[in-house]
């Protein structure tokens, strides 16, 4: 079956609701095939459509399961919670979600920077391989190697920052969940 390659990494990530970093991992693992045209990575629309169907079915199953569990486990006492307390809890949850969305955007931007830096390193390596022996060759090669080293150091630094931000987000989420559980506990058992 002939594949049509015309979806960019960014568009595929938006369609699937995942990060471009995940798309890169799928490409590296062979889960997605690609073609490179004018320094752009293009993905097969058939493979993206297939993944989109898989993700849609997975999310639908999870949502159905969560609804069924909440219908079965919702105690009668929760219905007696005052509307103002419910509103306060919802506002807190909305604030937490805004913070998490901002952190996700920051991490996505850092991932884009890392990918661009990696592409630059690849371009420099390709340039080094195709250089013609000239009197300036050694000097240019040294400059290119220094630039490559600087870019690799920056990539490592950005990866560390992304890792640190992710761990902060996990801790923040854990604290938020505990706080919400405490609010629910007091709302149920104090009313």
CSV table of C-alpha atoms in Angstrom, one decimal:
chain,number,residue,atom,x,y,z
A,1,UNK,CA,0.0,0.0,0.0
A,2,UNK,CA,1.4,3.4,-1.0
A,3,UNK,CA,1.7,5.9,1.8
A,4,UNK,CA,1.1,9.6,1.4
A,5,UNK,CA,3.7,11.7,3.3
A,6,UNK,CA,2.5,15.2,3.9
A,7,UNK,CA,1.8,15.6,7.7
A,8,UNK,CA,4.4,17.5,9.7
A,9,UNK,CA,5.5,16.5,13.2
A,10,UNK,CA,3.7,19.5,14.7
A,11,UNK,CA,0.4,18.8,12.9
A,12,UNK,CA,0.6,15.1,13.8
A,13,UNK,CA,1.2,16.0,17.5
A,14,UNK,CA,-1.9,18.3,17.5
A,15,UNK,CA,-4.1,15.7,15.8
A,16,UNK,CA,-3.1,13.0,18.3
A,17,UNK,CA,-3.0,15.3,21.3
A,18,UNK,CA,0.6,14.4,22.2
A,19,UNK,CA,3.9,16.2,22.2
A,20,UNK,CA,6.3,16.4,19.2
A,21,UNK,CA,8.8,14.7,21.5
A,22,UNK,CA,6.5,11.6,21.6
A,23,UNK,CA,6.3,11.8,17.8
A,24,UNK,CA,10.1,11.7,17.6
A,25,UNK,CA,10.1,8.7,19.9
A,26,UNK,CA,7.6,6.9,17.6
A,27,UNK,CA,9.8,7.7,14.6
A,28,UNK,CA,12.9,6.5,16.4
A,29,UNK,CA,11.3,3.2,17.5
A,30,UNK,CA,9.9,2.6,14.0
A,31,UNK,CA,6.3,3.0,15.0
A,32,UNK,CA,6.0,5.8,12.4
A,33,UNK,CA,7.7,6.0,9.1
A,34,UNK,CA,8.8,9.3,7.6
A,35,UNK,CA,10.4,11.1,4.7
A,36,UNK,CA,12.6,14.1,4.9
A,37,UNK,CA,11.8,16.8,2.3
A,38,UNK,CA,13.8,20.1,2.4
A,39,UNK,CA,14.8,19.6,6.1
A,40,UNK,CA,11.2,18.9,7.0
A,41,UNK,CA,10.1,15.6,8.5
A,42,UNK,CA,6.9,14.4,6.9
A,43,UNK,CA,4.7,11.6,8.2
A,44,UNK,CA,2.3,9.2,6.5
A,45,UNK,CA,-1.3,10.4,6.8
A,46,UNK,CA,-2.5,6.8,6.9
A,47,UNK,CA,-0.3,6.0,9.9
A,48,UNK,CA,-1.5,9.1,11.7
A,49,UNK,CA,-5.1,8.3,11.0
A,50,UNK,CA,-4.6,4.8,12.4
A,51,UNK,CA,-3.0,6.2,15.6
A,52,UNK,CA,-5.8,8.7,15.9
A,53,UNK,CA,-8.4,6.0,15.8
A,54,UNK,CA,-6.4,4.0,18.4
A,55,UNK,CA,-6.1,7.0,20.7
A,56,UNK,CA,-9.8,7.9,20.3
A,57,UNK,CA,-10.9,4.4,21.3
A,58,UNK,CA,-8.5,4.4,24.2
A,59,UNK,CA,-9.8,7.8,25.6
A,60,UNK,CA,-13.4,6.7,25.1
A,61,UNK,CA,-12.9,3.5,27.1
A,62,UNK,CA,-11.1,5.4,29.9
A,63,UNK,CA,-13.9,8.1,30.1
A,64,UNK,CA,-16.6,5.4,30.2
A,65,UNK,CA,-14.8,3.6,33.0
A,66,UNK,CA,-14.4,6.7,35.1
A,67,UNK,CA,-18.1,7.6,34.7
A,68,UNK,CA,-19.1,4.1,35.7
A,69,UNK,CA,-16.8,4.2,38.8
A,70,UNK,CA,-18.0,7.5,40.0
A,71,UNK,CA,-21.6,6.5,39.6
A,72,UNK,CA,-21.0,3.5,41.7
A,73,UNK,CA,-18.8,5.1,44.4
A,74,UNK,CA,-20.4,8.5,44.9
A,75,UNK,CA,-21.7,8.6,48.5
A,76,UNK,CA,-25.1,10.2,49.3
A,77,UNK,CA,-23.3,12.6,51.7
A,78,UNK,CA,-21.6,14.4,48.9
A,79,UNK,CA,-24.9,15.6,47.6
A,80,UNK,CA,-25.4,17.6,50.8
A,81,UNK,CA,-22.2,19.6,50.2
A,82,UNK,CA,-23.0,23.3,50.0
A,83,UNK,CA,-22.8,24.9,46.5
A,84,UNK,CA,-20.4,27.5,47.7
A,85,UNK,CA,-17.9,24.9,48.8
A,86,UNK,CA,-18.3,23.0,45.6
A,87,UNK,CA,-17.7,26.2,43.7
A,88,UNK,CA,-14.5,26.9,45.8
A,89,UNK,CA,-13.2,23.4,45.1
A,90,UNK,CA,-13.9,23.9,41.4
A,91,UNK,CA,-12.1,27.2,41.3
A,92,UNK,CA,-9.1,25.6,43.0
A,93,UNK,CA,-9.1,22.8,40.5
A,94,UNK,CA,-9.3,25.3,37.6
A,95,UNK,CA,-6.4,27.3,39.0
A,96,UNK,CA,-4.3,24.1,39.3
A,97,UNK,CA,-5.2,23.1,35.8
A,98,UNK,CA,-4.1,26.5,34.5
A,99,UNK,CA,-0.8,26.2,36.2
A,100,UNK,CA,-0.3,22.7,34.8
A,101,UNK,CA,-1.2,23.9,31.3
A,102,UNK,CA,1.3,26.7,31.5
A,103,UNK,CA,4.0,24.3,32.6
A,104,UNK,CA,3.1,21.9,29.7
A,105,UNK,CA,3.5,24.8,27.3
A,106,UNK,CA,6.9,25.8,28.8
A,107,UNK,CA,8.0,22.1,28.5
A,108,UNK,CA,6.8,21.9,24.9
A,109,UNK,CA,8.7,25.1,24.0
A,110,UNK,CA,11.9,23.7,25.5
A,111,UNK,CA,11.3,20.4,23.6
A,112,UNK,CA,11.1,22.5,20.4
A,113,UNK,CA,14.3,24.3,21.2
A,114,UNK,CA,16.0,20.9,21.9
A,115,UNK,CA,14.8,19.5,18.6
A,116,UNK,CA,16.0,22.6,16.7
A,117,UNK,CA,19.4,22.4,18.3
A,118,UNK,CA,19.6,18.7,17.5
A,119,UNK,CA,18.8,19.5,13.8
A,120,UNK,CA,21.5,22.1,13.8
A,121,UNK,CA,24.0,19.6,15.2
A,122,UNK,CA,23.0,17.1,12.4
A,123,UNK,CA,23.4,19.8,9.8
A,124,UNK,CA,26.9,20.6,11.1
A,125,UNK,CA,27.9,17.0,11.1
A,126,UNK,CA,26.6,16.6,7.5
A,127,UNK,CA,28.5,19.8,6.5
A,128,UNK,CA,31.7,18.4,8.1
A,129,UNK,CA,31.4,15.2,6.1
A,130,UNK,CA,31.0,16.9,2.8
A,131,UNK,CA,33.6,19.6,3.2
A,132,UNK,CA,36.3,19.7,0.5
A,133,UNK,CA,40.0,19.8,1.6
A,134,UNK,CA,41.0,23.4,1.5
A,135,UNK,CA,43.7,25.3,3.4
A,136,UNK,CA,41.0,26.6,5.7
A,137,UNK,CA,39.5,23.1,6.2
A,138,UNK,CA,41.2,22.5,9.6
A,139,UNK,CA,40.1,25.9,11.0
A,140,UNK,CA,36.5,25.5,9.7
A,141,UNK,CA,36.4,22.0,11.1
A,142,UNK,CA,37.6,23.2,14.5
A,143,UNK,CA,35.0,26.0,14.5
A,144,UNK,CA,32.3,23.6,13.6
A,145,UNK,CA,33.4,21.1,16.3
A,146,UNK,CA,33.4,23.9,18.9
A,147,UNK,CA,29.9,25.0,17.8
A,148,UNK,CA,28.7,21.4,17.9
A,149,UNK,CA,30.1,21.0,21.4
A,150,UNK,CA,28.4,24.2,22.6
A,151,UNK,CA,25.1,23.1,21.1
A,152,UNK,CA,25.4,19.6,22.7
A,153,UNK,CA,26.1,21.3,26.1
A,154,UNK,CA,23.1,23.5,25.6
A,155,UNK,CA,20.9,20.4,24.7
A,156,UNK,CA,22.1,18.6,27.8
A,157,UNK,CA,21.3,21.7,29.9
A,158,UNK,CA,17.9,22.0,28.4
A,159,UNK,CA,17.2,18.3,28.9
A,160,UNK,CA,18.1,18.7,32.6
A,161,UNK,CA,15.8,21.7,32.9
A,162,UNK,CA,12.9,19.8,31.3
A,163,UNK,CA,13.5,16.9,33.6
A,164,UNK,CA,13.6,19.1,36.7
A,165,UNK,CA,10.4,20.9,35.6
A,166,UNK,CA,8.6,17.6,35.1
A,167,UNK,CA,9.6,16.4,38.6
A,168,UNK,CA,8.3,19.8,40.0
A,169,UNK,CA,5.0,19.3,38.1
A,170,UNK,CA,4.6,15.8,39.5
A,171,UNK,CA,5.2,17.0,43.1
A,172,UNK,CA,2.9,19.9,42.6
A,173,UNK,CA,0.2,17.6,41.3
A,174,UNK,CA,0.6,15.3,44.2
A,175,UNK,CA,0.3,18.2,46.7
A,176,UNK,CA,-2.8,19.5,44.8
A,177,UNK,CA,-4.5,16.1,44.9
A,178,UNK,CA,-3.8,15.8,48.6
A,179,UNK,CA,-5.2,19.3,49.2
A,180,UNK,CA,-8.3,18.5,47.2
A,181,UNK,CA,-8.8,15.2,49.1
A,182,UNK,CA,-8.5,17.0,52.4
A,183,UNK,CA,-11.1,19.6,51.3
A,184,UNK,CA,-13.5,16.8,50.2
A,185,UNK,CA,-12.9,15.0,53.5
A,186,UNK,CA,-13.8,18.1,55.5
A,187,UNK,CA,-16.7,18.9,53.3
A,188,UNK,CA,-18.2,15.4,53.7
A,189,UNK,CA,-17.5,14.8,57.4
A,190,UNK,CA,-18.0,18.3,58.8
A,191,UNK,CA,-21.4,18.9,57.2
